[in-house]
Amino acid sequence: MAHPKRSLPGNAPGDLYVDDTCIDCDTCRWMAPGTFHRTAGQSAVRVQPESSQDRRLALLALTACPTASIGTRARAPEMPAIRSAFPVPVAEEVYHCGYHSAKSYGAAGYFIRRAEGNVLVDSPRRSETLAARLQSLGGVRWLFLTHGDDVADHDFWRERFACERIIHAGDAGGSTLAAERILVGEQTVELAPDLRIIPVPGHTQGSCALLYRDAFLFTGDHLAYSQRRAHLYAFRDACWHSWRQQTESMEKLRGYPFEWVLPGHGRRFHAGRVTMREQLETCIGWMRGPR
Ligand code: SF4
């Protein structure tokens, strides 16, 4: 729980605060950009939320925060409803799960609701509140793990829903060696007619992306959007396996149509296919360029 005595000096005066346990995962800043910003290597409240919408976004971020570093000085009567609000819709039947885990440095988890079986993409932290909500939406058939860094509480979700966990052999290890499906090779795997798993080695040896309905690309830590650069990009300083291979994997994505990039870390991006292709080419050019 956040503690007001540990509130960071950079917080704007008022009810909401960030304390010194913040790990700078960026979650609150992209979820509630009107309220939070980065200062001195951590997040802080830039402006106290005034509108009900800004306050709702800030409290959703409070719930998603992997380290419980965000608090309110006064009791927030909305919290029970806020905690039950996840998963929150992104578009169509794609949802953001919230409840980020410190085990995956605050990576985002997503939920796809489909008549043929729902998919959890990467693992939120364990939460009975979230589990009850996912149950009410039809449960989880597959837990797709984009790579070994973002598996967090995968065993909790497996136990809760008896879902099939999927991870690539290149990243399976420790507890994920018990995954029900371990992929090998670099061929695209058709999980269902609307779900394709695309191996994209580079960030890690076994990184994979999931393409849903040729529109939503779940990228783990392979590909994200950079607001500062204003283009799609990859984490060069957090490439744990091979930058050359990650660049080749990025080129491989030319063969797939998509309109959404939904990463574990970094910012989402949504655009028409022409713009998305241009963005991908910019990213590839940047990756091929000088460091
Ligand atoms: S979500 Fe929590 S840990 Fe992440 S940047 Fe915000 S306050 Fe820090």
PDB file of C-alpha atoms and ligand atoms in Angstrom:
ATOM      1  CA  MET A   1       0.000   0.000   0.000  1.00  0.00           C
ATOM      2  CA  ALA A   2       1.234   3.477  -0.811  1.00  0.00           C
ATOM      3  CA  HIS A   3       2.039   5.569   2.240  1.00  0.00           C
ATOM      4  CA  PRO A   4       1.613   9.345   2.350  1.00  0.00           C
ATOM      5  CA  LYS A   5       4.723   9.700   4.512  1.00  0.00           C
ATOM      6  CA  ARG A   6       6.685   8.360   1.547  1.00  0.00           C
ATOM      7  CA  SER A   7       5.026  10.653  -0.975  1.00  0.00           C
ATOM      8  CA  LEU A   8       7.504  11.962  -3.528  1.00  0.00           C
ATOM      9  CA  PRO A   9       8.309  15.685  -3.333  1.00  0.00           C
ATOM     10  CA  GLY A  10       7.455  16.094  -7.007  1.00  0.00           C
ATOM     11  CA  ASN A  11       3.749  15.388  -6.482  1.00  0.00           C
ATOM     12  CA  ALA A  12       1.337  18.250  -7.006  1.00  0.00           C
ATOM     13  CA  PRO A  13      -0.305  19.083  -3.637  1.00  0.00           C
ATOM     14  CA  GLY A  14      -3.611  17.317  -3.100  1.00  0.00           C
ATOM     15  CA  ASP A  15      -5.311  14.000  -2.488  1.00  0.00           C
ATOM     16  CA  LEU A  16      -3.518  11.763  -4.988  1.00  0.00           C
ATOM     17  CA  TYR A  17       0.180  10.970  -4.666  1.00  0.00           C
ATOM     18  CA  VAL A  18       2.932   8.589  -5.784  1.00  0.00           C
ATOM     19  CA  ASP A  19       5.315   7.296  -3.144  1.00  0.00           C
ATOM     20  CA  ASP A  20       8.992   6.410  -3.326  1.00  0.00           C
ATOM     21  CA  THR A  21       8.373   2.723  -4.108  1.00  0.00           C
ATOM     22  CA  CYS A  22       7.598   3.607  -7.756  1.00  0.00           C
ATOM     23  CA  ILE A  23       9.678   1.479 -10.145  1.00  0.00           C
ATOM     24  CA  ASP A  24       9.182   3.811 -13.119  1.00  0.00           C
ATOM     25  CA  CYS A  25       7.300   1.213 -15.196  1.00  0.00           C
ATOM     26  CA  ASP A  26       5.350   3.931 -17.096  1.00  0.00           C
ATOM     27  CA  THR A  27       1.943   2.306 -16.587  1.00  0.00           C
ATOM     28  CA  CYS A  28       0.247   5.208 -14.793  1.00  0.00           C
ATOM     29  CA  ARG A  29       1.647   7.695 -17.308  1.00  0.00           C
ATOM     30  CA  TRP A  30       0.092   6.018 -20.315  1.00  0.00           C
ATOM     31  CA  MET A  31      -3.121   5.112 -18.520  1.00  0.00           C
ATOM     32  CA  ALA A  32      -3.732   8.579 -17.072  1.00  0.00           C
ATOM     33  CA  PRO A  33      -1.481  10.985 -18.968  1.00  0.00           C
ATOM     34  CA  GLY A  34      -3.432  14.006 -17.784  1.00  0.00           C
ATOM     35  CA  THR A  35      -2.510  13.275 -14.184  1.00  0.00           C
ATOM     36  CA  PHE A  36       0.905  11.585 -14.057  1.00  0.00           C
ATOM     37  CA  HIS A  37       4.271  12.476 -15.498  1.00  0.00           C
ATOM     38  CA  ARG A  38       7.875  11.410 -15.123  1.00  0.00           C
ATOM     39  CA  THR A  39      10.203  13.427 -12.986  1.00  0.00           C
ATOM     40  CA  ALA A  40      13.511  12.554 -11.324  1.00  0.00           C
ATOM     41  CA  GLY A  41      13.329   8.980 -12.653  1.00  0.00           C
ATOM     42  CA  GLN A  42       9.940   8.144 -11.159  1.00  0.00           C
ATOM     43  CA  SER A  43       6.304   9.003 -11.694  1.00  0.00           C
ATOM     44  CA  ALA A  44       4.563  11.793  -9.849  1.00  0.00           C
ATOM     45  CA  VAL A  45       1.229  13.566  -9.895  1.00  0.00           C
ATOM     46  CA  ARG A  46       1.643  16.487 -12.269  1.00  0.00           C
ATOM     47  CA  VAL A  47      -1.893  17.803 -11.885  1.00  0.00           C
ATOM     48  CA  GLN A  48      -4.517  16.627  -9.415  1.00  0.00           C
ATOM     49  CA  PRO A  49      -7.453  15.194 -11.402  1.00  0.00           C
ATOM     50  CA  GLU A  50     -10.417  17.549 -11.417  1.00  0.00           C
ATOM     51  CA  SER A  51     -12.918  15.984 -13.785  1.00  0.00           C
ATOM     52  CA  SER A  52     -14.629  12.707 -12.933  1.00  0.00           C
ATOM     53  CA  GLN A  53     -13.091  11.162 -16.063  1.00  0.00           C
ATOM     54  CA  ASP A  54      -9.541  12.157 -15.063  1.00  0.00           C
ATOM     55  CA  ARG A  55     -10.112  10.852 -11.554  1.00  0.00           C
ATOM     56  CA  ARG A  56     -11.462   7.565 -12.911  1.00  0.00           C
ATOM     57  CA  LEU A  57      -8.390   7.130 -15.133  1.00  0.00           C
ATOM     58  CA  ALA A  58      -6.082   7.978 -12.225  1.00  0.00           C
ATOM     59  CA  LEU A  59      -7.783   5.432  -9.956  1.00  0.00           C
ATOM     60  CA  LEU A  60      -7.643   2.789 -12.678  1.00  0.00           C
ATOM     61  CA  ALA A  61      -3.905   3.480 -12.864  1.00  0.00           C
ATOM     62  CA  LEU A  62      -3.721   3.211  -9.073  1.00  0.00           C
ATOM     63  CA  THR A  63      -5.266  -0.267  -9.356  1.00  0.00           C
ATOM     64  CA  ALA A  64      -2.999  -1.284 -12.230  1.00  0.00           C
ATOM     65  CA  CYS A  65       0.215  -0.044 -10.541  1.00  0.00           C
ATOM     66  CA  PRO A  66       2.379  -3.141  -9.984  1.00  0.00           C
ATOM     67  CA  THR A  67       3.918  -1.866  -6.755  1.00  0.00           C
ATOM     68  CA  ALA A  68       0.910  -0.175  -5.132  1.00  0.00           C
ATOM     69  CA  SER A  69       2.879   3.062  -5.221  1.00  0.00           C
ATOM     70  CA  ILE A  70      -0.126   5.324  -5.849  1.00  0.00           C
ATOM     71  CA  GLY A  71      -2.409   6.382  -3.045  1.00  0.00           C
ATOM     72  CA  THR A  72      -5.140   8.786  -2.007  1.00  0.00           C
ATOM     73  CA  ARG A  73      -4.958  10.648   1.286  1.00  0.00           C
ATOM     74  CA  ALA A  74      -8.718  10.461   1.759  1.00  0.00           C
ATOM     75  CA  ARG A  75     -10.782   7.298   1.442  1.00  0.00           C
ATOM     76  CA  ALA A  76     -11.898   6.847  -2.181  1.00  0.00           C
ATOM     77  CA  PRO A  77     -15.459   5.484  -2.150  1.00  0.00           C
ATOM     78  CA  GLU A  78     -15.219   4.588  -5.851  1.00  0.00           C
ATOM     79  CA  MET A  79     -12.509   1.980  -5.329  1.00  0.00           C
ATOM     80  CA  PRO A  80     -14.668  -1.179  -5.219  1.00  0.00           C
ATOM     81  CA  ALA A  81     -16.226  -0.235  -8.579  1.00  0.00           C
ATOM     82  CA  ILE A  82     -12.832   0.746  -9.999  1.00  0.00           C
ATOM     83  CA  ARG A  83     -11.254  -2.579  -8.987  1.00  0.00           C
ATOM     84  CA  SER A  84     -14.082  -4.430 -10.722  1.00  0.00           C
ATOM     85  CA  ALA A  85     -13.836  -2.314 -13.860  1.00  0.00           C
ATOM     86  CA  PHE A  86     -10.985  -4.401 -15.307  1.00  0.00           C
ATOM     87  CA  PRO A  87     -10.685  -5.658 -17.929  1.00  0.00           C
ATOM     88  CA  VAL A  88     -11.401  -2.322 -19.602  1.00  0.00           C
ATOM     89  CA  PRO A  89     -12.218  -2.253 -23.322  1.00  0.00           C
ATOM     90  CA  VAL A  90      -9.559  -1.217 -25.823  1.00  0.00           C
ATOM     91  CA  ALA A  91     -11.521  -1.816 -29.027  1.00  0.00           C
ATOM     92  CA  GLU A  92     -14.081  -4.350 -30.189  1.00  0.00           C
ATOM     93  CA  GLU A  93     -13.612  -7.424 -27.970  1.00  0.00           C
ATOM     94  CA  VAL A  94     -10.062  -6.634 -26.929  1.00  0.00           C
ATOM     95  CA  TYR A  95      -9.520  -5.526 -23.327  1.00  0.00           C
ATOM     96  CA  HIS A  96      -6.710  -4.280 -21.089  1.00  0.00           C
ATOM     97  CA  CYS A  97      -6.515  -6.391 -17.929  1.00  0.00           C
ATOM     98  CA  GLY A  98      -4.892  -3.867 -15.584  1.00  0.00           C
ATOM     99  CA  TYR A  99      -3.447  -5.472 -12.429  1.00  0.00           C
ATOM    100  CA  HIS A 100       0.134  -5.226 -13.698  1.00  0.00           C
ATOM    101  CA  SER A 101       2.710  -7.316 -11.906  1.00  0.00           C
ATOM    102  CA  ALA A 102       6.067  -6.242 -10.524  1.00  0.00           C
ATOM    103  CA  LYS A 103       7.329  -9.690 -11.564  1.00  0.00           C
ATOM    104  CA  SER A 104       7.113  -8.535 -15.171  1.00  0.00           C
ATOM    105  CA  TYR A 105       8.186  -4.950 -14.381  1.00  0.00           C
ATOM    106  CA  GLY A 106       4.640  -3.770 -14.889  1.00  0.00           C
ATOM    107  CA  ALA A 107       3.958  -5.265 -18.326  1.00  0.00           C
ATOM    108  CA  ALA A 108       0.402  -4.992 -19.654  1.00  0.00           C
ATOM    109  CA  GLY A 109      -1.801  -8.053 -20.029  1.00  0.00           C
ATOM    110  CA  TYR A 110      -4.660  -8.216 -22.521  1.00  0.00           C
ATOM    111  CA  PHE A 111      -7.840 -10.259 -22.900  1.00  0.00           C
ATOM    112  CA  ILE A 112      -9.527 -11.232 -26.155  1.00  0.00           C
ATOM    113  CA  ARG A 113     -13.155 -12.284 -25.942  1.00  0.00           C
ATOM    114  CA  ARG A 114     -14.168 -14.666 -28.736  1.00  0.00           C
ATOM    115  CA  ALA A 115     -17.032 -17.108 -29.171  1.00  0.00           C
ATOM    116  CA  GLU A 116     -14.545 -19.910 -29.879  1.00  0.00           C
ATOM    117  CA  GLY A 117     -12.587 -19.366 -26.674  1.00  0.00           C
ATOM    118  CA  ASN A 118     -11.041 -16.406 -24.912  1.00  0.00           C
ATOM    119  CA  VAL A 119      -7.372 -15.565 -24.832  1.00  0.00           C
ATOM    120  CA  LEU A 120      -5.304 -13.974 -22.098  1.00  0.00           C
ATOM    121  CA  VAL A 121      -2.177 -12.365 -23.524  1.00  0.00           C
ATOM    122  CA  ASP A 122       0.618 -12.259 -20.935  1.00  0.00           C
ATOM    123  CA  SER A 123      -0.073 -12.523 -17.269  1.00  0.00           C
ATOM    124  CA  PRO A 124      -1.622  -9.898 -15.033  1.00  0.00           C
ATOM    125  CA  ARG A 125      -0.808 -10.245 -11.344  1.00  0.00           C
ATOM    126  CA  ARG A 126      -3.002 -12.662  -9.464  1.00  0.00           C
ATOM    127  CA  SER A 127      -6.321 -11.125  -8.521  1.00  0.00           C
ATOM    128  CA  GLU A 128      -9.546 -12.836  -7.550  1.00  0.00           C
ATOM    129  CA  THR A 129     -11.439  -9.686  -8.528  1.00  0.00           C
ATOM    130  CA  LEU A 130     -10.028  -9.819 -12.054  1.00  0.00           C
ATOM    131  CA  ALA A 131     -10.497 -13.581 -12.225  1.00  0.00           C
ATOM    132  CA  ALA A 132     -14.184 -13.226 -11.354  1.00  0.00           C
ATOM    133  CA  ARG A 133     -14.597 -10.642 -14.093  1.00  0.00           C
ATOM    134  CA  LEU A 134     -12.827 -12.839 -16.654  1.00  0.00           C
ATOM    135  CA  GLN A 135     -15.035 -15.725 -15.568  1.00  0.00           C
ATOM    136  CA  SER A 136     -18.120 -13.613 -16.177  1.00  0.00           C
ATOM    137  CA  LEU A 137     -16.809 -12.924 -19.690  1.00  0.00           C
ATOM    138  CA  GLY A 138     -16.451 -16.618 -20.443  1.00  0.00           C
ATOM    139  CA  GLY A 139     -13.187 -17.629 -18.787  1.00  0.00           C
ATOM    140  CA  VAL A 140      -9.844 -18.220 -20.465  1.00  0.00           C
ATOM    141  CA  ARG A 141      -9.082 -20.947 -22.999  1.00  0.00           C
ATOM    142  CA  TRP A 142      -5.514 -19.950 -23.862  1.00  0.00           C
ATOM    143  CA  LEU A 143      -2.879 -18.021 -21.955  1.00  0.00           C
ATOM    144  CA  PHE A 144      -0.469 -16.832 -24.606  1.00  0.00           C
ATOM    145  CA  LEU A 145       2.897 -15.761 -23.220  1.00  0.00           C
ATOM    146  CA  THR A 146       4.724 -13.453 -25.612  1.00  0.00           C
ATOM    147  CA  HIS A 147       8.093 -14.112 -23.975  1.00  0.00           C
ATOM    148  CA  GLY A 148       9.749 -15.242 -20.799  1.00  0.00           C
ATOM    149  CA  ASP A 149       9.860 -11.849 -19.052  1.00  0.00           C
ATOM    150  CA  ASP A 150       6.120 -11.298 -18.798  1.00  0.00           C
ATOM    151  CA  VAL A 151       4.856 -14.613 -17.411  1.00  0.00           C
ATOM    152  CA  ALA A 152       4.272 -13.194 -13.861  1.00  0.00           C
ATOM    153  CA  ASP A 153       1.517 -15.263 -12.177  1.00  0.00           C
ATOM    154  CA  HIS A 154       0.837 -17.594 -15.105  1.00  0.00           C
ATOM    155  CA  ASP A 155       0.383 -20.566 -12.778  1.00  0.00           C
ATOM    156  CA  PHE A 156      -2.444 -18.776 -10.937  1.00  0.00           C
ATOM    157  CA  TRP A 157      -4.376 -18.232 -14.190  1.00  0.00           C
ATOM    158  CA  ARG A 158      -3.718 -21.797 -15.282  1.00  0.00           C
ATOM    159  CA  GLU A 159      -5.082 -23.095 -11.992  1.00  0.00           C
ATOM    160  CA  ARG A 160      -8.055 -20.742 -12.043  1.00  0.00           C
ATOM    161  CA  PHE A 161      -9.196 -21.477 -15.618  1.00  0.00           C
ATOM    162  CA  ALA A 162      -7.449 -24.710 -16.635  1.00  0.00           C
ATOM    163  CA  CYS A 163      -6.303 -22.730 -19.665  1.00  0.00           C
ATOM    164  CA  GLU A 164      -3.646 -23.947 -22.061  1.00  0.00           C
ATOM    165  CA  ARG A 165      -0.448 -21.955 -21.592  1.00  0.00           C
ATOM    166  CA  ILE A 166       1.557 -21.299 -24.738  1.00  0.00           C
ATOM    167  CA  ILE A 167       5.173 -20.177 -24.833  1.00  0.00           C
ATOM    168  CA  HIS A 168       8.052 -20.640 -27.229  1.00  0.00           C
ATOM    169  CA  ALA A 169      10.776 -23.137 -26.347  1.00  0.00           C
ATOM    170  CA  GLY A 170      13.349 -20.374 -26.654  1.00  0.00           C
ATOM    171  CA  ASP A 171      11.871 -18.693 -23.588  1.00  0.00           C
ATOM    172  CA  ALA A 172      10.460 -21.633 -21.642  1.00  0.00           C
ATOM    173  CA  GLY A 173      12.308 -22.215 -18.409  1.00  0.00           C
ATOM    174  CA  GLY A 174      11.678 -22.689 -14.726  1.00  0.00           C
ATOM    175  CA  SER A 175       7.953 -22.744 -14.016  1.00  0.00           C
ATOM    176  CA  THR A 176       6.988 -22.223 -17.667  1.00  0.00           C
ATOM    177  CA  LEU A 177       8.528 -25.576 -18.601  1.00  0.00           C
ATOM    178  CA  ALA A 178       5.188 -26.872 -17.325  1.00  0.00           C
ATOM    179  CA  ALA A 179       3.324 -24.941 -20.057  1.00  0.00           C
ATOM    180  CA  GLU A 180       0.821 -27.090 -21.908  1.00  0.00           C
ATOM    181  CA  ARG A 181       2.082 -26.034 -25.343  1.00  0.00           C
ATOM    182  CA  ILE A 182       5.697 -25.189 -26.074  1.00  0.00           C
ATOM    183  CA  LEU A 183       6.320 -23.924 -29.588  1.00  0.00           C
ATOM    184  CA  VAL A 184       9.442 -24.700 -31.574  1.00  0.00           C
ATOM    185  CA  GLY A 185      10.881 -23.207 -34.743  1.00  0.00           C
ATOM    186  CA  GLU A 186      10.192 -19.919 -36.477  1.00  0.00           C
ATOM    187  CA  GLN A 187       7.186 -20.850 -38.565  1.00  0.00           C
ATOM    188  CA  THR A 188       3.935 -18.977 -37.959  1.00  0.00           C
ATOM    189  CA  VAL A 189       1.436 -21.110 -36.064  1.00  0.00           C
ATOM    190  CA  GLU A 190      -2.295 -20.883 -36.725  1.00  0.00           C
ATOM    191  CA  LEU A 191      -3.872 -21.249 -33.325  1.00  0.00           C
ATOM    192  CA  ALA A 192      -7.318 -20.656 -34.887  1.00  0.00           C
ATOM    193  CA  PRO A 193      -8.434 -19.073 -38.167  1.00  0.00           C
ATOM    194  CA  ASP A 194      -8.434 -15.649 -36.471  1.00  0.00           C
ATOM    195  CA  LEU A 195      -5.328 -16.146 -34.303  1.00  0.00           C
ATOM    196  CA  ARG A 196      -1.785 -16.464 -35.613  1.00  0.00           C
ATOM    197  CA  ILE A 197       1.348 -16.775 -33.536  1.00  0.00           C
ATOM    198  CA  ILE A 198       4.358 -15.174 -35.221  1.00  0.00           C
ATOM    199  CA  PRO A 199       7.772 -15.994 -33.762  1.00  0.00           C
ATOM    200  CA  VAL A 200       9.777 -12.755 -33.586  1.00  0.00           C
ATOM    201  CA  PRO A 201      13.096 -13.694 -31.970  1.00  0.00           C
ATOM    202  CA  GLY A 202      15.392 -10.874 -30.965  1.00  0.00           C
ATOM    203  CA  HIS A 203      14.323  -9.185 -27.750  1.00  0.00           C
ATOM    204  CA  THR A 204      14.523 -12.719 -26.378  1.00  0.00           C
ATOM    205  CA  GLN A 205      15.229 -15.931 -28.236  1.00  0.00           C
ATOM    206  CA  GLY A 206      11.636 -17.113 -27.942  1.00  0.00           C
ATOM    207  CA  SER A 207       9.709 -13.862 -28.349  1.00  0.00           C
ATOM    208  CA  CYS A 208       6.435 -14.262 -30.246  1.00  0.00           C
ATOM    209  CA  ALA A 209       3.680 -11.911 -31.378  1.00  0.00           C
ATOM    210  CA  LEU A 210       0.009 -12.793 -31.577  1.00  0.00           C
ATOM    211  CA  LEU A 211      -2.074 -11.504 -34.473  1.00  0.00           C
ATOM    212  CA  TYR A 212      -5.832 -11.445 -33.948  1.00  0.00           C
ATOM    213  CA  ARG A 213      -8.209 -10.962 -36.889  1.00  0.00           C
ATOM    214  CA  ASP A 214      -5.434  -9.426 -38.982  1.00  0.00           C
ATOM    215  CA  ALA A 215      -5.946  -6.266 -36.959  1.00  0.00           C
ATOM    216  CA  PHE A 216      -4.627  -6.555 -33.387  1.00  0.00           C
ATOM    217  CA  LEU A 217      -0.938  -7.358 -32.983  1.00  0.00           C
ATOM    218  CA  PHE A 218       0.139  -8.213 -29.442  1.00  0.00           C
ATOM    219  CA  THR A 219       3.860  -7.645 -29.451  1.00  0.00           C
ATOM    220  CA  GLY A 220       5.218  -8.260 -25.951  1.00  0.00           C
ATOM    221  CA  ASP A 221       8.515  -6.379 -25.837  1.00  0.00           C
ATOM    222  CA  HIS A 222       9.267  -6.775 -29.549  1.00  0.00           C
ATOM    223  CA  LEU A 223       7.599  -3.614 -30.849  1.00  0.00           C
ATOM    224  CA  ALA A 224       6.004  -0.541 -29.273  1.00  0.00           C
ATOM    225  CA  TYR A 225       5.337   3.106 -30.029  1.00  0.00           C
ATOM    226  CA  SER A 226       7.644   5.864 -28.867  1.00  0.00           C
ATOM    227  CA  GLN A 227       5.955   9.183 -28.195  1.00  0.00           C
ATOM    228  CA  ARG A 228       9.303  10.937 -28.048  1.00  0.00           C
ATOM    229  CA  ARG A 229      10.399   9.617 -31.425  1.00  0.00           C
ATOM    230  CA  ALA A 230       6.863   9.681 -32.859  1.00  0.00           C
ATOM    231  CA  HIS A 231       7.265   6.312 -34.521  1.00  0.00           C
ATOM    232  CA  LEU A 232       7.113   2.597 -33.870  1.00  0.00           C
ATOM    233  CA  TYR A 233      10.326   1.392 -32.317  1.00  0.00           C
ATOM    234  CA  ALA A 234      12.021  -1.373 -30.349  1.00  0.00           C
ATOM    235  CA  PHE A 235      13.906  -1.312 -27.055  1.00  0.00           C
ATOM    236  CA  ARG A 236      17.492  -1.302 -28.234  1.00  0.00           C
ATOM    237  CA  ASP A 237      18.859  -0.917 -24.709  1.00  0.00           C
ATOM    238  CA  ALA A 238      16.670  -3.755 -23.489  1.00  0.00           C
ATOM    239  CA  CYS A 239      17.395  -6.259 -26.233  1.00  0.00           C
ATOM    240  CA  TRP A 240      18.438  -9.368 -24.338  1.00  0.00           C
ATOM    241  CA  HIS A 241      19.171 -11.729 -27.245  1.00  0.00           C
ATOM    242  CA  SER A 242      20.056 -10.293 -30.659  1.00  0.00           C
ATOM    243  CA  TRP A 243      19.425  -6.881 -32.201  1.00  0.00           C
ATOM    244  CA  ARG A 244      20.188  -8.297 -35.658  1.00  0.00           C
ATOM    245  CA  GLN A 245      17.572 -10.986 -35.213  1.00  0.00           C
ATOM    246  CA  GLN A 246      15.088  -8.525 -33.772  1.00  0.00           C
ATOM    247  CA  THR A 247      15.540  -6.353 -36.856  1.00  0.00           C
ATOM    248  CA  GLU A 248      14.968  -9.351 -39.141  1.00  0.00           C
ATOM    249  CA  SER A 249      11.884 -10.246 -37.112  1.00  0.00           C
ATOM    250  CA  MET A 250      10.633  -6.698 -37.607  1.00  0.00           C
ATOM    251  CA  GLU A 251      11.051  -7.116 -41.372  1.00  0.00           C
ATOM    252  CA  LYS A 252       9.073 -10.328 -41.164  1.00  0.00           C
ATOM    253  CA  LEU A 253       6.071  -8.330 -39.928  1.00  0.00           C
ATOM    254  CA  ARG A 254       5.853  -6.713 -43.388  1.00  0.00           C
ATOM    255  CA  GLY A 255       3.990  -9.844 -44.422  1.00  0.00           C
ATOM    256  CA  TYR A 256       1.134  -9.286 -41.995  1.00  0.00           C
ATOM    257  CA  PRO A 257      -1.649  -6.704 -41.939  1.00  0.00           C
ATOM    258  CA  PHE A 258      -2.458  -5.032 -38.626  1.00  0.00           C
ATOM    259  CA  GLU A 259      -3.969  -1.827 -37.299  1.00  0.00           C
ATOM    260  CA  TRP A 260      -3.117  -2.050 -33.624  1.00  0.00           C
ATOM    261  CA  VAL A 261       0.179  -2.555 -31.825  1.00  0.00           C
ATOM    262  CA  LEU A 262      -0.472  -3.678 -28.258  1.00  0.00           C
ATOM    263  CA  PRO A 263       2.832  -4.062 -26.397  1.00  0.00           C
ATOM    264  CA  GLY A 264       3.708  -5.322 -22.933  1.00  0.00           C
ATOM    265  CA  HIS A 265       5.850  -2.251 -22.278  1.00  0.00           C
ATOM    266  CA  GLY A 266       5.761   1.037 -24.112  1.00  0.00           C
ATOM    267  CA  ARG A 267       2.841   2.727 -25.741  1.00  0.00           C
ATOM    268  CA  ARG A 268       0.080   1.285 -27.893  1.00  0.00           C
ATOM    269  CA  PHE A 269      -0.409   2.470 -31.433  1.00  0.00           C
ATOM    270  CA  HIS A 270      -3.500   2.454 -33.643  1.00  0.00           C
ATOM    271  CA  ALA A 271      -3.593   3.481 -37.302  1.00  0.00           C
ATOM    272  CA  GLY A 272      -4.924   2.447 -40.682  1.00  0.00           C
ATOM    273  CA  ARG A 273      -2.936  -0.185 -42.542  1.00  0.00           C
ATOM    274  CA  VAL A 274      -1.181   2.243 -44.864  1.00  0.00           C
ATOM    275  CA  THR A 275       0.023   4.392 -41.988  1.00  0.00           C
ATOM    276  CA  MET A 276       0.938   1.320 -39.986  1.00  0.00           C
ATOM    277  CA  ARG A 277       3.058   0.030 -42.858  1.00  0.00           C
ATOM    278  CA  GLU A 278       4.810   3.408 -43.112  1.00  0.00           C
ATOM    279  CA  GLN A 279       5.439   3.319 -39.380  1.00  0.00           C
ATOM    280  CA  LEU A 280       6.851  -0.185 -39.604  1.00  0.00           C
ATOM    281  CA  GLU A 281       9.208   0.888 -42.391  1.00  0.00           C
ATOM    282  CA  THR A 282      10.351   3.863 -40.298  1.00  0.00           C
ATOM    283  CA  CYS A 283      11.021   1.500 -37.423  1.00  0.00           C
ATOM    284  CA  ILE A 284      12.997  -0.899 -39.619  1.00  0.00           C
ATOM    285  CA  GLY A 285      15.014   1.970 -41.095  1.00  0.00           C
ATOM    286  CA  TRP A 286      15.785   3.245 -37.613  1.00  0.00           C
ATOM    287  CA  MET A 287      16.776  -0.237 -36.437  1.00  0.00           C
ATOM    288  CA  ARG A 288      19.108  -0.640 -39.433  1.00  0.00           C
ATOM    289  CA  GLY A 289      20.648   2.779 -38.807  1.00  0.00           C
ATOM    290  CA  PRO A 290      23.558   3.781 -36.595  1.00  0.00           C
ATOM    291  CA  ARG A 291      23.185   3.331 -32.915  1.00  0.00           C
TER     292      ARG A 291
HETATM  293  S1  SF4 B   1       2.355   2.508 -12.315  1.00  0.00           S
HETATM  294 FE1  SF4 B   1       3.266   2.577 -10.262  1.00  0.00          FE
HETATM  295  S2  SF4 B   1       5.355   1.767 -10.510  1.00  0.00           S
HETATM  296 FE2  SF4 B   1       4.588   2.233 -12.558  1.00  0.00          FE
HETATM  297  S3  SF4 B   1       5.341   4.308 -12.992  1.00  0.00           S
HETATM  298 FE3  SF4 B   1       3.286   4.523 -12.088  1.00  0.00          FE
HETATM  299  S4  SF4 B   1       3.591   4.769  -9.873  1.00  0.00           S
HETATM  300 FE4  SF4 B   1       5.487   3.983 -10.746  1.00  0.00          FE
END
